[in-house]
Amino acid sequence: MPADYHTHTPLCKHASGTPEGYVEAAVAAGLDEYGISDHAPCRPEPFDDWRMLECELPEYLDWIARAETAARDRVIVRAGMECDWLKGCEGFIGELAGKYDWDYLIGSVHYLGDWDFDNPKWLGKWAQTDVEATWSEYWKTYAEMAESGLFDILAHPDLVKKFSHVPPGDLDRFYDPVIEAIAANGSVIELNTAGWHKPCTEAYPAPRFLELAASAGIGLVISSDAHAPNEIARDFQKARELARAAGYRETQRFEKRKRSTEIL
Ligand code: ZN
Ligand code: FE
Ligand code: FE
Ligand code: ZN
């Protein structure tokens, strides 16, 4: 089974479960590795209402330690964070990277300017937005995140489609430059199964993006983005088949920010 590196904890205020609950779910799913990657703090605080505060980092590390205790030798616990890529965040991400011996850092684009476009709270804003322009801005931001080289894993590549706002025509015009930026930088992308359970009803990224990524030699991890224990490794069989159909034959593992490969 591939590892599941993108999972949350209640510290972000929109996930549920205990470390023990997640560990039991990971063991039951047959995972070799369970990686914890809650929404990292952002500055200035309070930044929004869906992440841990900086002062809660020790509590987060306790949560990880509790998971390790619960896991014993049944599943390997990995420690990471899901960091938001924001204008001018580089210094702070560097600081966060030094706070613990992380196994990996995940980078995510959830914000375009001050709009967290994937938040159902602001769904109305989509109606006032030009989808083509929003997509252009999203992918430009995503490429910049890749070029920063700060992250091991780039999360949910086409999250911008979450509520099914997709411009007409061939989407390669958005995909090509970002594929090039990711390939040049060496970070890996995720096949995030949560998209199957969102209005877009498609995993992130779309099959075409996955195909281009595989051809470009971009590494892959399969992730659930679990916000509850019963979402651990959700749809992983379906995801493996999708990855193989796109041309992938291996997935990536991370330990202390060093990569290795695993046969898919
Ligand atoms: Zn979340
Ligand atoms: Fe995310
Ligand atoms: Fe997440
Ligand atoms: Zn996420």
Short mmCIF file of C-alpha atoms and ligand atoms in Angstrom, two decimals:
data_model
loop_
_atom_site.label_atom_id
_atom_site.label_comp_id
_atom_site.label_asym_id
_atom_site.label_seq_id
_atom_site.Cartn_x
_atom_site.Cartn_y
_atom_site.Cartn_z
CA MET A 1 0.00 0.00 0.00
CA PRO A 2 1.30 3.50 -0.69
CA ALA A 3 1.77 5.82 2.25
CA ASP A 4 -0.93 8.37 3.08
CA TYR A 5 0.92 11.61 3.80
CA HIS A 6 -1.86 14.19 3.71
CA THR A 7 -4.02 13.95 6.83
CA HIS A 8 -5.29 16.43 9.40
CA THR A 9 -5.88 16.79 13.13
CA PRO A 10 -8.57 18.66 15.11
CA LEU A 11 -6.08 21.49 15.74
CA CYS A 12 -7.17 23.01 12.40
CA LYS A 13 -10.72 23.28 13.81
CA HIS A 14 -12.38 21.46 10.89
CA ALA A 15 -11.11 17.89 11.38
CA SER A 16 -12.12 15.27 13.92
CA GLY A 17 -10.61 12.20 15.57
CA THR A 18 -7.83 11.17 17.93
CA PRO A 19 -4.28 10.08 17.11
CA GLU A 20 -5.29 6.56 18.18
CA GLY A 21 -8.31 6.64 15.88
CA TYR A 22 -6.23 7.65 12.85
CA VAL A 23 -3.56 5.06 13.63
CA GLU A 24 -6.14 2.25 13.91
CA ALA A 25 -7.65 3.36 10.60
CA ALA A 26 -4.18 3.39 8.97
CA VAL A 27 -3.43 -0.11 10.28
CA ALA A 28 -6.85 -1.39 9.16
CA ALA A 29 -6.26 0.08 5.68
CA GLY A 30 -2.97 -1.80 5.46
CA LEU A 31 -0.85 1.34 5.11
CA ASP A 32 2.90 1.08 5.68
CA GLU A 33 3.12 4.79 6.52
CA TYR A 34 0.68 7.27 8.05
CA GLY A 35 1.82 10.87 7.62
CA ILE A 36 0.36 13.74 9.61
CA SER A 37 0.22 17.11 7.83
CA ASP A 38 -2.14 19.54 9.47
CA HIS A 39 -2.72 23.10 8.25
CA ALA A 40 0.35 25.04 9.37
CA PRO A 41 0.14 28.44 11.04
CA CYS A 42 0.26 31.59 8.89
CA ARG A 43 1.24 35.11 9.80
CA PRO A 44 -0.10 37.58 10.76
CA GLU A 45 -2.25 35.82 13.36
CA PRO A 46 -5.11 35.29 13.65
CA PHE A 47 -4.90 34.56 9.92
CA ASP A 48 -8.17 32.67 9.43
CA ASP A 49 -10.31 30.15 11.31
CA TRP A 50 -9.13 26.91 9.71
CA ARG A 51 -5.60 26.24 10.96
CA MET A 52 -3.56 25.79 14.12
CA LEU A 53 -2.04 28.82 15.81
CA GLU A 54 1.71 29.16 16.13
CA CYS A 55 1.38 28.70 19.90
CA GLU A 56 -0.29 25.33 19.24
CA LEU A 57 2.78 23.82 17.55
CA PRO A 58 3.86 22.04 20.77
CA GLU A 59 0.36 20.54 21.00
CA TYR A 60 0.69 19.38 17.40
CA LEU A 61 4.01 17.69 18.18
CA ASP A 62 2.35 16.00 21.19
CA TRP A 63 -0.37 14.73 18.87
CA ILE A 64 2.29 13.23 16.59
CA ALA A 65 4.05 11.64 19.59
CA ARG A 66 0.74 10.11 20.71
CA ALA A 67 0.27 8.65 17.24
CA GLU A 68 3.75 7.13 17.39
CA THR A 69 2.96 5.53 20.73
CA ALA A 70 -0.32 4.13 19.43
CA ALA A 71 1.32 2.84 16.24
CA ARG A 72 4.01 0.76 18.00
CA ASP A 73 5.57 -1.23 15.13
CA ARG A 74 2.35 -1.63 13.15
CA VAL A 75 2.63 1.44 10.94
CA ILE A 76 5.35 4.07 10.46
CA VAL A 77 4.25 7.54 11.54
CA ARG A 78 5.61 10.46 9.50
CA ALA A 79 5.51 14.11 10.51
CA GLY A 80 4.81 16.97 8.14
CA MET A 81 2.69 20.07 7.68
CA GLU A 82 0.45 21.45 4.96
CA CYS A 83 1.77 24.98 4.44
CA ASP A 84 -0.05 27.73 2.59
CA TRP A 85 1.82 29.39 -0.24
CA LEU A 86 1.22 33.12 0.30
CA LYS A 87 2.90 36.23 -1.02
CA GLY A 88 6.06 36.84 1.01
CA CYS A 89 5.76 33.65 3.10
CA GLU A 90 9.22 32.28 2.24
CA GLY A 91 10.98 33.42 5.42
CA PHE A 92 8.23 32.10 7.64
CA ILE A 93 8.12 28.72 5.85
CA GLY A 94 11.87 28.51 6.43
CA GLU A 95 11.28 29.17 10.11
CA LEU A 96 8.58 26.47 10.31
CA ALA A 97 10.89 24.03 8.53
CA GLY A 98 13.42 24.48 11.33
CA LYS A 99 10.95 23.91 14.18
CA TYR A 100 11.04 20.12 13.95
CA ASP A 101 12.76 17.32 12.09
CA TRP A 102 9.93 17.01 9.56
CA ASP A 103 9.74 14.09 7.15
CA TYR A 104 8.22 16.36 4.48
CA LEU A 105 6.49 19.68 3.95
CA ILE A 106 3.44 19.97 1.72
CA GLY A 107 2.78 23.22 -0.14
CA SER A 108 -0.78 24.26 -1.01
CA VAL A 109 -2.43 27.08 -2.88
CA HIS A 110 -5.74 27.77 -1.10
CA TYR A 111 -5.44 31.58 -1.36
CA LEU A 112 -5.48 33.92 -4.32
CA GLY A 113 -4.79 37.26 -2.68
CA ASP A 114 -6.96 37.24 0.43
CA TRP A 115 -9.58 34.88 -1.08
CA ASP A 116 -9.45 31.28 0.11
CA PHE A 117 -11.25 30.18 -3.01
CA ASP A 118 -11.78 26.56 -1.86
CA ASN A 119 -13.73 27.67 1.24
CA PRO A 120 -17.48 26.98 0.80
CA LYS A 121 -18.06 30.09 2.93
CA TRP A 122 -17.15 32.31 -0.06
CA LEU A 123 -18.92 30.32 -2.76
CA GLY A 124 -20.79 33.50 -3.77
CA LYS A 125 -17.54 35.10 -4.83
CA TRP A 126 -17.14 32.55 -7.61
CA ALA A 127 -20.30 33.94 -9.26
CA GLN A 128 -18.63 37.36 -9.55
CA THR A 129 -15.37 36.01 -10.90
CA ASP A 130 -14.06 35.43 -14.38
CA VAL A 131 -13.19 31.73 -14.34
CA GLU A 132 -10.53 32.04 -17.06
CA ALA A 133 -8.74 34.82 -15.12
CA THR A 134 -9.02 32.96 -11.82
CA TRP A 135 -7.54 29.84 -13.41
CA SER A 136 -4.67 31.86 -14.89
CA GLU A 137 -3.90 33.40 -11.53
CA TYR A 138 -4.20 30.06 -9.75
CA TRP A 139 -1.76 28.24 -12.03
CA LYS A 140 0.69 31.12 -12.03
CA THR A 141 0.65 31.02 -8.23
CA TYR A 142 1.04 27.23 -8.25
CA ALA A 143 4.08 27.47 -10.55
CA GLU A 144 5.63 30.08 -8.25
CA MET A 145 5.12 27.73 -5.32
CA ALA A 146 6.89 24.95 -7.26
CA GLU A 147 9.75 27.29 -8.15
CA SER A 148 10.22 28.29 -4.51
CA GLY A 149 11.70 24.84 -3.85
CA LEU A 150 10.40 25.03 -0.27
CA PHE A 151 8.14 22.00 -0.41
CA ASP A 152 8.65 18.29 -0.88
CA ILE A 153 5.09 17.65 -2.02
CA LEU A 154 2.75 19.98 -3.91
CA ALA A 155 -0.84 19.41 -2.85
CA HIS A 156 -4.06 18.92 -4.83
CA PRO A 157 -2.77 20.39 -8.13
CA ASP A 158 -6.07 21.56 -9.62
CA LEU A 159 -7.93 22.45 -6.43
CA VAL A 160 -9.28 25.49 -8.32
CA LYS A 161 -11.83 23.13 -9.96
CA LYS A 162 -13.31 22.15 -6.58
CA PHE A 163 -16.72 23.74 -7.16
CA SER A 164 -16.73 22.74 -10.86
CA HIS A 165 -15.66 26.13 -12.23
CA VAL A 166 -13.63 25.04 -15.22
CA PRO A 167 -12.91 27.19 -18.30
CA PRO A 168 -13.94 25.82 -21.70
CA GLY A 169 -11.51 24.29 -24.15
CA ASP A 170 -8.22 22.47 -23.91
CA LEU A 171 -6.76 22.92 -20.41
CA ASP A 172 -3.21 22.12 -21.50
CA ARG A 173 -2.66 25.87 -21.86
CA PHE A 174 -2.82 26.04 -18.03
CA TYR A 175 -1.11 22.71 -17.39
CA ASP A 176 1.96 22.96 -19.66
CA PRO A 177 3.83 25.83 -17.95
CA VAL A 178 3.20 24.50 -14.46
CA ILE A 179 4.27 20.96 -15.41
CA GLU A 180 7.49 22.46 -16.71
CA ALA A 181 8.02 24.44 -13.49
CA ILE A 182 7.41 21.39 -11.27
CA ALA A 183 9.63 19.11 -13.37
CA ALA A 184 12.45 21.67 -13.31
CA ASN A 185 12.24 21.96 -9.57
CA GLY A 186 12.02 18.31 -8.54
CA SER A 187 9.17 18.44 -6.05
CA VAL A 188 6.51 15.77 -6.32
CA ILE A 189 2.76 16.13 -6.73
CA GLU A 190 -0.11 14.43 -4.98
CA LEU A 191 -2.97 12.49 -6.39
CA ASN A 192 -5.49 13.68 -3.82
CA THR A 193 -8.58 11.46 -3.55
CA ALA A 194 -10.68 14.02 -1.62
CA GLY A 195 -11.74 15.61 -4.93
CA TRP A 196 -13.94 12.59 -5.64
CA HIS A 197 -16.05 13.69 -2.67
CA LYS A 198 -16.33 17.36 -3.63
CA PRO A 199 -18.70 19.03 -6.14
CA CYS A 200 -16.13 18.44 -8.94
CA THR A 201 -16.37 14.64 -8.27
CA GLU A 202 -12.88 14.14 -9.70
CA ALA A 203 -9.62 13.49 -7.90
CA TYR A 204 -7.01 16.28 -7.92
CA PRO A 205 -5.42 16.52 -10.47
CA ALA A 206 -7.47 15.66 -13.56
CA PRO A 207 -6.35 12.55 -15.51
CA ARG A 208 -4.85 14.70 -18.30
CA PHE A 209 -2.65 16.63 -15.82
CA LEU A 210 -1.55 13.33 -14.30
CA GLU A 211 -0.60 12.00 -17.73
CA LEU A 212 1.49 15.11 -18.49
CA ALA A 213 3.13 14.87 -15.05
CA ALA A 214 4.02 11.21 -15.56
CA SER A 215 5.52 11.97 -18.99
CA ALA A 216 7.55 14.81 -17.49
CA GLY A 217 8.96 12.47 -14.84
CA ILE A 218 7.32 14.26 -11.91
CA GLY A 219 7.13 12.07 -8.79
CA LEU A 220 3.79 11.14 -7.25
CA VAL A 221 2.30 10.42 -3.86
CA ILE A 222 -1.28 9.25 -3.30
CA SER A 223 -3.08 11.12 -0.50
CA SER A 224 -6.50 11.12 1.09
CA ASP A 225 -6.46 14.58 2.71
CA ALA A 226 -8.34 12.86 5.57
CA HIS A 227 -10.10 15.19 7.99
CA ALA A 228 -11.53 12.19 9.93
CA PRO A 229 -10.15 8.71 10.66
CA ASN A 230 -12.61 6.97 8.34
CA GLU A 231 -11.20 8.97 5.43
CA ILE A 232 -7.67 7.53 5.77
CA ALA A 233 -6.56 5.86 2.50
CA ARG A 234 -10.01 6.49 1.02
CA ASP A 235 -10.29 5.42 -2.64
CA PHE A 236 -6.63 4.36 -2.77
CA GLN A 237 -7.31 1.39 -5.02
CA LYS A 238 -9.11 3.61 -7.51
CA ALA A 239 -6.27 6.14 -7.26
CA ARG A 240 -3.61 3.50 -7.97
CA GLU A 241 -5.46 2.40 -11.08
CA LEU A 242 -5.76 6.02 -12.22
CA ALA A 243 -2.04 6.62 -11.60
CA ARG A 244 -1.08 3.50 -13.51
CA ALA A 245 -3.37 4.44 -16.40
CA ALA A 246 -1.61 7.83 -16.53
CA GLY A 247 1.74 6.06 -16.83
CA TYR A 248 2.99 5.97 -13.24
CA ARG A 249 4.82 2.86 -12.06
CA GLU A 250 6.07 4.12 -8.71
CA THR A 251 5.19 6.46 -5.87
CA GLN A 252 7.48 8.43 -3.56
CA ARG A 253 8.28 7.96 0.11
CA PHE A 254 9.71 10.61 2.42
CA GLU A 255 11.82 10.34 5.52
CA LYS A 256 13.49 13.41 7.04
CA ARG A 257 12.90 15.20 3.74
CA LYS A 258 14.74 12.52 1.74
CA ARG A 259 12.92 10.79 -1.09
CA SER A 260 12.83 7.14 -2.04
CA THR A 261 10.62 5.22 -4.46
CA GLU A 262 8.09 2.48 -3.98
CA ILE A 263 6.68 0.26 -6.74
CA LEU A 264 3.09 1.20 -7.51
ZN ZN B 1 -8.43 21.17 5.84
FE FE B 2 -5.42 21.80 1.19
FE FE B 3 -5.32 19.11 3.64
ZN ZN B 4 -5.47 19.86 1.64
#
